[in-house]
Amino acid sequence: MTRGPPSVAEVYLIKEPIVGSIAEFFQHLMNGLTLGGIYALIALGYTMVYGILKFINFAHGDILMVGSYIGLFTFDAIRGQTMGPWTVIAFFIAMLAGMLFSAGLGMAIERIAYKPLRRATRLAPLLSAIGVSFILSNMAAWMWGTKSRKLDYPFDNSPIYLKGVSITPHQILILAVVIVMMVALKLFVDRSRIGKAMRATSLDQDTAKLMGIKADKIIAITFAIGSALAATAGFLIALEIKVYPSMGTMTGLKAFVAAVVGGIGNISGAMLGGILLGLLETFGVALLGIPYGLRDTIAFVALIIILLVKPEGLLGKAEKEKV
Amino acid sequence: MKKVLIATLLILVVSIIPIFAQGASESSVKLGFIGPMTGDYGNYGNLISKGALLAIEQKNAKGGIAGKIQIELIVEDSEGDPQKGLAGIEKLASSDKIVALIGPVFTGVAFAVGERVQNEGIMMVTPSGTHKDITDIGNYVFRTVASDGLQGDVSGHYFYEKLGIRKLGVLYVKNDYSQGLYEGTKASFESRGGVVTIAETAQIGDKDFKTQLTKIRASNPDAIYIPNYTAEMAQILEQATQLGIKIPFLSSDGFSNPEIYDLAGDYTDGVIYVGPTQVKESSDYKKFVADYTAKWGFAPDSFATNAFDAANILFETLEKVYAKNGKFDRKAIRDTFAATKDFPGVTGTVNFAENGDLVAYQGVYKVEGKTPKYIGTYTVVDGELIEIK
Amino acid sequence: MFNFILLILIYTAIFALMAIGQNLITGYVGLLSLTQAGFFAIGSYVTAILSVTYGWNFWLTVPMAALISSFFGLLIGLPTLRLKGDYLAIATLGFGEIVRNILNNWDSLTNGPMGIQRIPMISLFGIQISPYKKWGFLVLVWIFVLVAYFLFDRLAKSRLGRALEAIREDEIAASSMGINVTRYKVWAFILGAAVAGVAGSLQAEFILSVTPGAFTFMVSIMVLCMVVLGGMGNFKAVILGAFIIQFISYFPQLVGLSNVIPPQFKQILFGLILVVMMIWRPQGILGREKRSAPRRLFRSGGDV
């Protein structure tokens, strides 16, 4: 059975995948790490917003979805017919477009649906967020149809074999982008002025305001960054899972679990939680033989366990409840 | 509070109006269609309903029933959900007063709606519900598609005998369609002596199958059977390539949906699947495909073809019933439909078995360069695989 | 047409039962739980399995459905006690999905994705209550709703209800006043679960089959919308909310526009209802039940 012409990599590096347990283990590891990287990117958005507003943006996953669509449209519009270096550049431009649009969307949603409820009860913004999530995913379905749309690879995605483990350029791309984004974010939050302001606001909003920090602006920026990161993640996985209206919901939810497991409000925690969840899901099914149908359950069980054992998350600090 | 009550009353009043608009006029007869028109599987409902619609248009152009009564197709969206399907049949049965139902498309919905129509006395003919138990519901349930029972039988025998497969790996989706086929194929495959070495499952809507594929790869079967819907199969084929799996893939009639070539492109090369029989290049069939594509802009799949035939058989039935009784009696329609003999459909000669099943064979196809090539027509009689020349 | 309206009223009643339960958990205790779909599923399957596989009479399956659902309510209530609003929502959502997954995969018990078909109809004193002849069924379900309404209303006005509201307003203050927060929260879950289980039984008897696909979290969201729209903490209101939501759901089919108006439309509407109600009228259309002492309904801080 043929699978198209062999790629350069296949010709020079070709080794047939060795069927055996070591190779299998590393294969699962590879799959798990890339999955985890994606969760981490999305989890960052959740955690940053929670850190500042103590509120979970249910609609985060759907913002991811919209960003992916915008990226797809941009890519299809500018990439031209043949595949070449321009295709890759176009791909990144499209990703940027998706990120910018999502950032804007995130800020708009915050302004319209969450800001008015900042002084309301805990329940209100949550219900509003659920509503926003619904509106976004269904509007997407209405406008763009429910059929999955293919996002073409800007490069030849034939796998490279390394000792029986097949690695695709796509997986390498994901890992590369995830690492770059995480490092960039960490530097930004730790070193820049806005980053400091963000940390201050999340620590104590009222005091931060007294210090002259414009909380509203910081909140908007937080949403923008978080949404942009989610859009990146969405665009990356869209190559594999295609773009469709409900692409954000389950993945978003699980990324949220990842954020909680790692320590909500804590950026390193989101990264750790994401990777951990990706590995847990992959190995849980592969090694522990958890039936594939219950894969999503792993995430929720992990959530319940962490909330019972260490509710502040693996890297979080326990909060004393003030009476 | 008062405002709310007034608003509610107004809404109720407004919605009553359609009752009066409901003309059960002598100038039209209504048929119903239930299928997933929206949602992830909207493509199926869309393709299939258009098969029926084409038939209706052509018939109406010739004057309709008895040369004067126009046929109308009322389409209800099931969204693939039995509950919505039931609401749909409720409306079709009582409000629209359909005389017969084409559909539902999905097995699960077909079960729920089937019970209802059996009880209500409206005949239904599904062009795609393949689960073997559907026609067991009652004598008002028919289908113009071969049942899973046959497909499973043929698949299992063919893989063993003709392809020489001894160890089969399976990746199926936990839904009635896939699981039904898996169970049927496994039973017949193992009855010949084959072994299903690994069977992995997935959920409908899943996008990532790498974990299951990695495990299947490790168990090294002779072939991998994927009796699923196009969305999942496209993902599976693509990811199998990424994992470096060179084992051949086998599939079911879900693969006959032309959408698979859009979604999976070159990855489909070499897949062998069991599906509805290829009509022997009859001129009727070619004309149907031409008409369909000209009208809707895309090619029909086998289920749309079944719907076209189902509709035309219904027309013949309606003609006979009207000629005899001067009106459209649901029971008479059922009886006449069941008595259909040797109807020249575009899928071949159509006959119905006692229980409403289609007397049929299965076709085997191999994909070469994104085009399915017909290999042969088969059936299983008394546990023996027979090729029909 | 008229039959179709009866259909809507029947679905309204079944969902109203769940909404009443949701009202207790969310309206009174202020917990954002999205569990109703899960208990709904459990109740449906209990009735399905018991009556099809074991030949039980429907009337006996109802208390079993309520009991087993309550048991799971307890199971879910205990670990999630400590969770605050946001986490609870996700955890309970997860529970619903876990239930559906298990139902889909536990072939030997539930027949997996095929579901269970041919559920025998309800019979009362020898008369069969068929879902095809709407009237009998309609009366039956609404009797259930009325019974539930009176039960829950009594409960809400009793000590239990007051304790629940105290917990909602300020959990720490309530606990320091001697209210066993744990116990009351769990009770709310158990009661909410029980009534959803009964709703499930009725649903199974109406559709006459159960499949895992019918119990997605959409159900939980719809129930939540009903409570939010009608009025949190007001049982009459949530029944009204149930009607309005079901009406919106089936409106396109009612007026014959179901092929013009896509199903997304009603879901966008539900989303809008949630957002708009929260911003404009968080207490719902009818608002909370009026009481003698003035109440502070919504303030910052606290759980709801």
Coordinates of N, CA and C in Angstrom, one line a residue, chain B residues 193-364:
Chain B
G193 N -12.3 -19.1 11.4 CA -11.0 -19.5 12.0 C -10.1 -18.3 12.2
G194 N -10.5 -17.1 11.8 CA -9.7 -15.9 12.0 C -9.7 -15.5 13.4
V195 N -8.8 -14.6 13.8 CA -8.7 -14.1 15.1 C -8.7 -12.6 15.1
V196 N -9.5 -12.0 16.0 CA -9.4 -10.6 16.1 C -8.4 -10.3 17.3
T197 N -7.2 -9.9 16.9 CA -6.1 -9.8 17.9 C -6.2 -8.6 18.8
I198 N -6.8 -7.5 18.3 CA -7.0 -6.4 19.1 C -8.2 -5.6 18.7
A199 N -8.9 -5.1 19.6 CA -10.1 -4.3 19.2 C -10.1 -3.0 20.1
E200 N -9.7 -1.9 19.5 CA -9.7 -0.7 20.3 C -11.0 0.2 20.0
T201 N -11.4 0.9 21.0 CA -12.6 1.7 20.8 C -12.3 3.2 20.9
A202 N -13.3 4.0 20.4 CA -13.2 5.4 20.5 C -14.6 6.0 20.6
Q203 N -14.7 7.2 20.9 CA -16.0 7.9 21.0 C -16.3 8.7 19.7
I204 N -17.5 8.8 19.4 CA -17.9 9.6 18.2 C -17.5 11.0 18.5
G205 N -16.9 11.6 17.5 CA -16.4 13.0 17.7 C -15.0 13.1 18.2
D206 N -14.4 12.0 18.5 CA -12.9 11.9 18.8 C -12.1 12.4 17.6
K207 N -11.0 13.0 17.9 CA -10.1 13.5 16.8 C -8.8 12.8 16.9
D208 N -8.4 12.3 18.1 CA -7.1 11.8 18.2 C -7.1 10.3 18.5
F209 N -6.6 9.6 17.5 CA -6.6 8.1 17.7 C -5.2 7.5 17.8
K210 N -4.3 8.4 18.1 CA -2.9 7.9 18.1 C -2.6 6.9 19.1
T211 N -3.3 7.0 20.3 CA -3.0 6.1 21.3 C -3.5 4.7 20.9
Q212 N -4.7 4.6 20.4 CA -5.2 3.3 19.9 C -4.4 2.8 18.8
L213 N -4.0 3.6 17.9 CA -3.3 3.2 16.7 C -1.9 2.7 17.1
T214 N -1.3 3.3 18.1 CA 0.0 2.9 18.6 C -0.1 1.5 19.2
K215 N -1.2 1.2 19.9 CA -1.4 -0.1 20.5 C -1.6 -1.1 19.4
I216 N -2.4 -0.7 18.4 CA -2.7 -1.7 17.3 C -1.4 -2.0 16.5
R217 N -0.7 -0.9 16.3 CA 0.6 -1.1 15.6 C 1.5 -2.2 16.3
A218 N 1.5 -2.1 17.6 CA 2.3 -3.0 18.4 C 1.8 -4.4 18.3
S219 N 0.5 -4.6 18.1 CA 0.1 -6.0 18.1 C 0.2 -6.6 16.7
N220 N 0.6 -5.8 15.7 CA 0.9 -6.3 14.4 C -0.1 -7.2 13.7
P221 N -1.3 -6.7 13.5 CA -2.3 -7.6 12.8 C -2.0 -7.6 11.3
D222 N -2.7 -8.4 10.5 CA -2.6 -8.4 9.1 C -3.3 -7.2 8.4
A223 N -4.4 -6.8 9.1 CA -5.1 -5.7 8.5 C -5.9 -5.0 9.7
I224 N -6.3 -3.8 9.4 CA -7.1 -3.0 10.5 C -8.4 -2.7 9.9
Y225 N -9.5 -3.0 10.7 CA -10.8 -2.8 10.2 C -11.4 -1.6 10.9
I226 N -11.9 -0.6 10.1 CA -12.4 0.6 10.7 C -13.8 0.9 10.2
P227 N -14.8 0.3 10.8 CA -16.2 0.5 10.3 C -16.9 1.7 10.8
N228 N -16.4 2.9 10.5 CA -16.9 4.1 11.1 C -17.4 5.1 10.2
Y229 N -17.7 6.3 10.7 CA -18.2 7.4 9.8 C -16.9 8.1 9.3
T230 N -17.2 8.9 8.2 CA -16.1 9.5 7.5 C -15.2 10.4 8.4
A231 N -15.7 11.2 9.3 CA -14.9 12.1 10.0 C -13.9 11.4 10.8
E232 N -14.3 10.3 11.5 CA -13.3 9.6 12.3 C -12.4 8.8 11.4
M233 N -12.8 8.2 10.3 CA -11.9 7.5 9.5 C -10.9 8.3 8.9
A234 N -11.2 9.5 8.5 CA -10.2 10.4 7.9 C -9.1 10.7 8.9
Q235 N -9.5 11.0 10.1 CA -8.5 11.2 11.2 C -7.6 9.9 11.4
I236 N -8.2 8.8 11.4 CA -7.5 7.5 11.6 C -6.5 7.3 10.5
L237 N -6.9 7.5 9.3 CA -6.0 7.2 8.2 C -4.8 8.1 8.2
E238 N -5.1 9.4 8.5 CA -4.0 10.4 8.5 C -3.0 10.1 9.6
Q239 N -3.6 9.8 10.8 CA -2.7 9.6 11.9 C -1.9 8.3 11.8
A240 N -2.5 7.3 11.1 CA -1.8 6.0 10.9 C -0.6 6.3 10.1
T241 N -0.7 7.2 9.1 CA 0.5 7.5 8.3 C 1.5 8.2 9.2
Q242 N 1.1 9.1 10.0 CA 2.0 9.8 10.9 C 2.8 8.8 11.8
L243 N 2.1 7.7 12.2 CA 2.7 6.8 13.1 C 3.5 5.7 12.3
G244 N 3.5 5.9 11.0 CA 4.3 5.0 10.2 C 3.7 3.6 10.0
I245 N 2.3 3.5 10.1 CA 1.7 2.2 10.0 C 1.5 1.9 8.6
K246 N 2.0 0.7 8.2 CA 1.9 0.3 6.8 C 0.9 -0.8 6.6
I247 N 0.2 -1.1 7.7 CA -0.8 -2.2 7.6 C -2.0 -1.7 6.8
P248 N -2.5 -2.6 5.9 CA -3.7 -2.2 5.1 C -4.9 -2.0 6.0
F249 N -5.8 -1.1 5.5 CA -7.0 -0.8 6.2 C -8.2 -1.3 5.5
L250 N -9.2 -1.8 6.2 CA -10.5 -2.3 5.7 C -11.6 -1.5 6.3
S251 N -12.7 -1.3 5.5 CA -13.7 -0.5 6.1 C -15.1 -1.0 5.6
S252 N -16.1 -0.2 5.9 CA -17.5 -0.6 5.7 C -18.2 0.5 4.8
D253 N -19.5 0.4 4.8 CA -20.2 1.3 3.8 C -20.1 2.7 4.2
G254 N -19.7 3.0 5.4 CA -19.5 4.4 5.8 C -18.5 5.1 4.8
F255 N -17.6 4.2 4.3 CA -16.5 4.7 3.4 C -17.1 5.1 2.0
S256 N -18.3 4.7 1.7 CA -18.8 5.1 0.4 C -19.3 6.5 0.3
N257 N -19.2 7.3 1.4 CA -19.5 8.7 1.4 C -18.4 9.4 0.7
P258 N -18.6 10.1 -0.4 CA -17.5 10.7 -1.2 C -16.7 11.8 -0.4
E259 N -17.3 12.2 0.7 CA -16.7 13.2 1.6 C -15.3 12.7 2.0
I260 N -15.1 11.4 2.1 CA -13.9 10.9 2.6 C -12.7 11.3 1.8
Y261 N -12.9 11.5 0.5 CA -11.8 11.9 -0.3 C -11.4 13.3 -0.1
D262 N -12.4 14.2 0.3 CA -12.0 15.5 0.6 C -11.2 15.6 1.9
L263 N -11.7 14.8 2.9 CA -11.1 14.9 4.2 C -9.8 14.1 4.3
A264 N -9.7 13.0 3.6 CA -8.5 12.2 3.8 C -7.6 12.1 2.6
G265 N -8.0 12.6 1.5 CA -7.2 12.7 0.3 C -6.4 11.4 0.0
D266 N -5.1 11.5 -0.1 CA -4.3 10.4 -0.5 C -4.2 9.3 0.5
Y267 N -4.6 9.6 1.7 CA -4.5 8.5 2.7 C -5.5 7.4 2.5
T268 N -6.4 7.7 1.6 CA -7.4 6.6 1.3 C -6.9 5.5 0.4
D269 N -5.8 5.8 -0.2 CA -5.3 4.9 -1.2 C -5.1 3.4 -0.6
G270 N -5.6 2.5 -1.3 CA -5.4 1.1 -0.9 C -6.5 0.6 0.0
V271 N -7.4 1.4 0.5 CA -8.4 0.9 1.4 C -9.4 0.0 0.7
I272 N -9.7 -1.1 1.3 CA -10.7 -2.0 0.7 C -11.9 -1.9 1.6
Y273 N -13.1 -1.7 1.0 CA -14.3 -1.7 1.9 C -15.4 -2.4 1.3
V274 N -16.3 -2.8 2.2 CA -17.5 -3.5 1.8 C -18.7 -2.5 1.8
G275 N -19.4 -2.4 0.8 CA -20.5 -1.4 0.8 C -21.6 -1.9 -0.1
P276 N -22.5 -1.0 -0.4 CA -23.6 -1.3 -1.3 C -23.1 -1.7 -2.7
T277 N -23.9 -2.6 -3.3 CA -23.4 -3.0 -4.6 C -23.3 -1.9 -5.6
Q278 N -22.4 -2.0 -6.5 CA -22.2 -1.0 -7.6 C -23.3 -1.4 -8.6
V279 N -24.0 -0.5 -8.9 CA -25.0 -0.8 -10.0 C -24.3 -1.0 -11.3
K280 N -24.7 -2.1 -12.0 CA -23.9 -2.5 -13.1 C -23.9 -1.4 -14.2
E281 N -23.4 -0.2 -13.9 CA -23.3 0.8 -14.9 C -24.6 0.9 -15.7
S282 N -25.7 0.8 -15.1 CA -27.0 0.9 -15.8 C -27.2 2.3 -16.3
S283 N -27.9 2.5 -17.4 CA -28.1 3.8 -17.9 C -29.0 4.6 -16.9
D284 N -29.8 4.0 -16.2 CA -30.7 4.6 -15.2 C -29.8 5.2 -14.1
Y285 N -28.8 4.4 -13.7 CA -28.0 4.9 -12.6 C -27.2 6.1 -13.0
K286 N -26.6 6.0 -14.2 CA -25.8 7.1 -14.7 C -26.6 8.3 -14.8
K287 N -27.8 8.2 -15.3 CA -28.7 9.3 -15.5 C -29.0 9.9 -14.1
F288 N -29.2 9.1 -13.1 CA -29.5 9.6 -11.8 C -28.3 10.4 -11.3
V289 N -27.1 9.8 -11.4 CA -26.0 10.6 -10.9 C -25.8 11.9 -11.6
A290 N -26.0 11.9 -12.9 CA -25.9 13.1 -13.7 C -26.9 14.1 -13.2
D291 N -28.2 13.7 -13.1 CA -29.2 14.6 -12.7 C -28.9 15.2 -11.3
Y292 N -28.6 14.3 -10.4 CA -28.3 14.7 -9.0 C -27.2 15.7 -9.0
T293 N -26.1 15.4 -9.6 CA -24.9 16.3 -9.6 C -25.3 17.6 -10.3
A294 N -26.0 17.6 -11.3 CA -26.4 18.8 -12.0 C -27.2 19.7 -11.2
K295 N -28.1 19.0 -10.4 CA -29.1 19.8 -9.6 C -28.4 20.4 -8.4
W296 N -27.7 19.5 -7.7 CA -27.2 20.0 -6.4 C -25.8 20.4 -6.3
G297 N -25.0 20.1 -7.4 CA -23.6 20.5 -7.4 C -22.6 19.6 -6.7
F298 N -23.1 18.5 -6.2 CA -22.2 17.5 -5.7 C -22.7 16.1 -6.0
A299 N -21.9 15.1 -5.9 CA -22.3 13.8 -6.3 C -23.0 13.1 -5.1
P300 N -23.9 12.2 -5.5 CA -24.7 11.5 -4.4 C -23.8 10.3 -3.9
D301 N -24.1 9.9 -2.6 CA -23.5 8.7 -2.1 C -24.5 7.6 -2.2
S302 N -24.1 6.4 -1.8 CA -25.0 5.3 -2.0 C -26.3 5.4 -1.2
F303 N -26.3 6.1 -0.1 CA -27.6 6.2 0.7 C -28.5 7.2 0.0
A304 N -28.0 8.2 -0.7 CA -28.8 9.1 -1.4 C -29.5 8.3 -2.5
T305 N -28.7 7.4 -3.1 CA -29.3 6.6 -4.2 C -30.4 5.7 -3.6
N306 N -30.2 5.2 -2.4 CA -31.3 4.4 -1.8 C -32.5 5.2 -1.6
A307 N -32.3 6.4 -1.2 CA -33.4 7.3 -0.9 C -34.2 7.6 -2.2
F308 N -33.5 7.8 -3.3 CA -34.1 8.0 -4.6 C -35.0 6.9 -4.9
D309 N -34.4 5.7 -4.8 CA -35.2 4.5 -5.1 C -36.4 4.4 -4.2
A310 N -36.2 4.6 -2.9 CA -37.3 4.5 -1.9 C -38.4 5.4 -2.3
A311 N -38.1 6.6 -2.7 CA -39.1 7.6 -3.1 C -39.8 7.1 -4.3
N312 N -39.1 6.6 -5.3 CA -39.8 6.2 -6.5 C -40.7 5.0 -6.2
I313 N -40.3 4.1 -5.4 CA -41.1 2.9 -5.0 C -42.4 3.5 -4.3
L314 N -42.2 4.5 -3.5 CA -43.4 5.1 -2.8 C -44.3 5.7 -3.8
F315 N -43.8 6.3 -4.9 CA -44.7 6.9 -5.8 C -45.5 5.9 -6.5
E316 N -44.8 4.8 -6.9 CA -45.6 3.7 -7.5 C -46.7 3.2 -6.6
T317 N -46.3 3.1 -5.3 CA -47.3 2.6 -4.3 C -48.4 3.6 -4.2
L318 N -48.1 4.9 -4.1 CA -49.2 5.9 -4.0 C -50.1 5.9 -5.2
E319 N -49.5 5.7 -6.4 CA -50.4 5.6 -7.6 C -51.3 4.5 -7.5
K320 N -50.8 3.3 -7.1 CA -51.7 2.2 -7.0 C -52.8 2.4 -6.0
V321 N -52.4 2.9 -4.8 CA -53.4 3.1 -3.8 C -54.4 4.1 -4.2
Y322 N -54.0 5.2 -4.8 CA -55.0 6.2 -5.1 C -55.9 5.7 -6.2
A323 N -55.3 4.9 -7.1 CA -56.1 4.4 -8.2 C -57.2 3.5 -7.7
K324 N -56.8 2.7 -6.6 CA -57.8 1.8 -6.1 C -58.8 2.4 -5.2
N325 N -58.3 3.3 -4.3 CA -59.2 3.8 -3.2 C -59.6 5.3 -3.4
G326 N -58.9 6.0 -4.3 CA -59.3 7.4 -4.4 C -58.7 8.3 -3.3
K327 N -58.0 7.6 -2.3 CA -57.4 8.5 -1.3 C -56.1 7.8 -0.8
F328 N -55.4 8.4 0.1 CA -54.2 7.9 0.6 C -54.3 7.3 2.0
D329 N -54.6 6.0 2.0 CA -54.8 5.4 3.3 C -53.4 4.8 3.7
R330 N -53.0 5.1 5.0 CA -51.7 4.7 5.4 C -51.5 3.2 5.4
K331 N -52.5 2.5 5.8 CA -52.4 1.0 5.9 C -52.3 0.5 4.5
A332 N -53.1 1.0 3.6 CA -53.1 0.5 2.2 C -51.7 0.7 1.6
I333 N -51.2 1.9 2.0 CA -49.8 2.2 1.5 C -48.8 1.2 1.9
R334 N -48.9 0.9 3.2 CA -47.9 -0.1 3.7 C -48.1 -1.4 3.0
D335 N -49.3 -1.9 2.9 CA -49.5 -3.2 2.3 C -49.0 -3.2 0.9
T336 N -49.3 -2.2 0.1 CA -48.9 -2.2 -1.3 C -47.4 -2.1 -1.4
F337 N -46.8 -1.3 -0.5 CA -45.4 -1.2 -0.5 C -44.7 -2.5 -0.3
A338 N -45.2 -3.2 0.7 CA -44.6 -4.5 1.0 C -44.7 -5.5 -0.1
A339 N -45.7 -5.3 -0.9 CA -46.0 -6.2 -2.0 C -45.2 -5.9 -3.3
T340 N -44.3 -4.9 -3.2 CA -43.5 -4.5 -4.3 C -42.7 -5.7 -4.9
K341 N -42.8 -5.9 -6.1 CA -42.1 -7.0 -6.7 C -41.2 -6.5 -7.8
D342 N -39.9 -6.9 -7.8 CA -39.0 -6.6 -8.9 C -39.0 -5.2 -9.4
F343 N -39.0 -4.2 -8.5 CA -39.0 -2.8 -8.9 C -37.7 -2.5 -9.5
P344 N -37.7 -1.9 -10.7 CA -36.5 -1.5 -11.4 C -35.9 -0.2 -10.8
G345 N -35.1 -0.3 -9.7 CA -34.5 0.8 -9.1 C -33.2 1.1 -9.8
V346 N -32.6 2.3 -9.5 CA -31.3 2.6 -10.0 C -30.2 1.8 -9.3
T347 N -30.6 1.3 -8.1 CA -29.6 0.4 -7.4 C -29.7 -1.0 -7.9
G348 N -30.6 -1.3 -8.8 CA -30.8 -2.7 -9.2 C -32.3 -3.1 -9.0
T349 N -32.6 -4.3 -9.1 CA -33.9 -4.8 -8.9 C -34.2 -4.8 -7.4
V350 N -35.3 -4.2 -7.0 CA -35.7 -4.1 -5.6 C -36.8 -5.1 -5.2
N351 N -36.5 -5.9 -4.2 CA -37.5 -6.7 -3.6 C -37.4 -6.6 -2.1
F352 N -38.5 -6.8 -1.4 CA -38.5 -6.7 0.1 C -38.7 -8.1 0.7
A353 N -38.0 -8.4 1.7 CA -38.2 -9.7 2.4 C -39.4 -9.6 3.3
E354 N -39.8 -10.7 3.9 CA -40.9 -10.7 4.8 C -40.8 -9.6 5.8
N355 N -39.7 -9.4 6.4 CA -39.6 -8.5 7.5 C -39.3 -7.1 7.1
G356 N -39.3 -6.8 5.8 CA -39.1 -5.4 5.4 C -37.6 -5.2 5.0
D357 N -36.8 -6.2 5.2 CA -35.4 -6.0 4.7 C -35.3 -6.0 3.2
L358 N -34.2 -5.4 2.8 CA -33.9 -5.4 1.3 C -33.3 -6.7 1.0
V359 N -33.8 -7.3 -0.1 CA -33.1 -8.5 -0.6 C -31.9 -8.0 -1.4
A360 N -30.7 -8.3 -0.9 CA -29.6 -7.6 -1.5 C -28.3 -8.3 -1.4
Y361 N -27.3 -7.7 -2.0 CA -26.0 -8.3 -1.9 C -25.1 -7.1 -1.5
Q362 N -23.8 -7.5 -1.3 CA -22.9 -6.4 -0.9 C -21.8 -6.3 -2.0
G363 N -21.3 -5.1 -2.1 CA -20.2 -4.9 -3.1 C -18.9 -4.7 -2.3
V364 N -17.8 -5.1 -3.0 CA -16.5 -4.9 -2.4 C -15.7 -3.9 -3.3

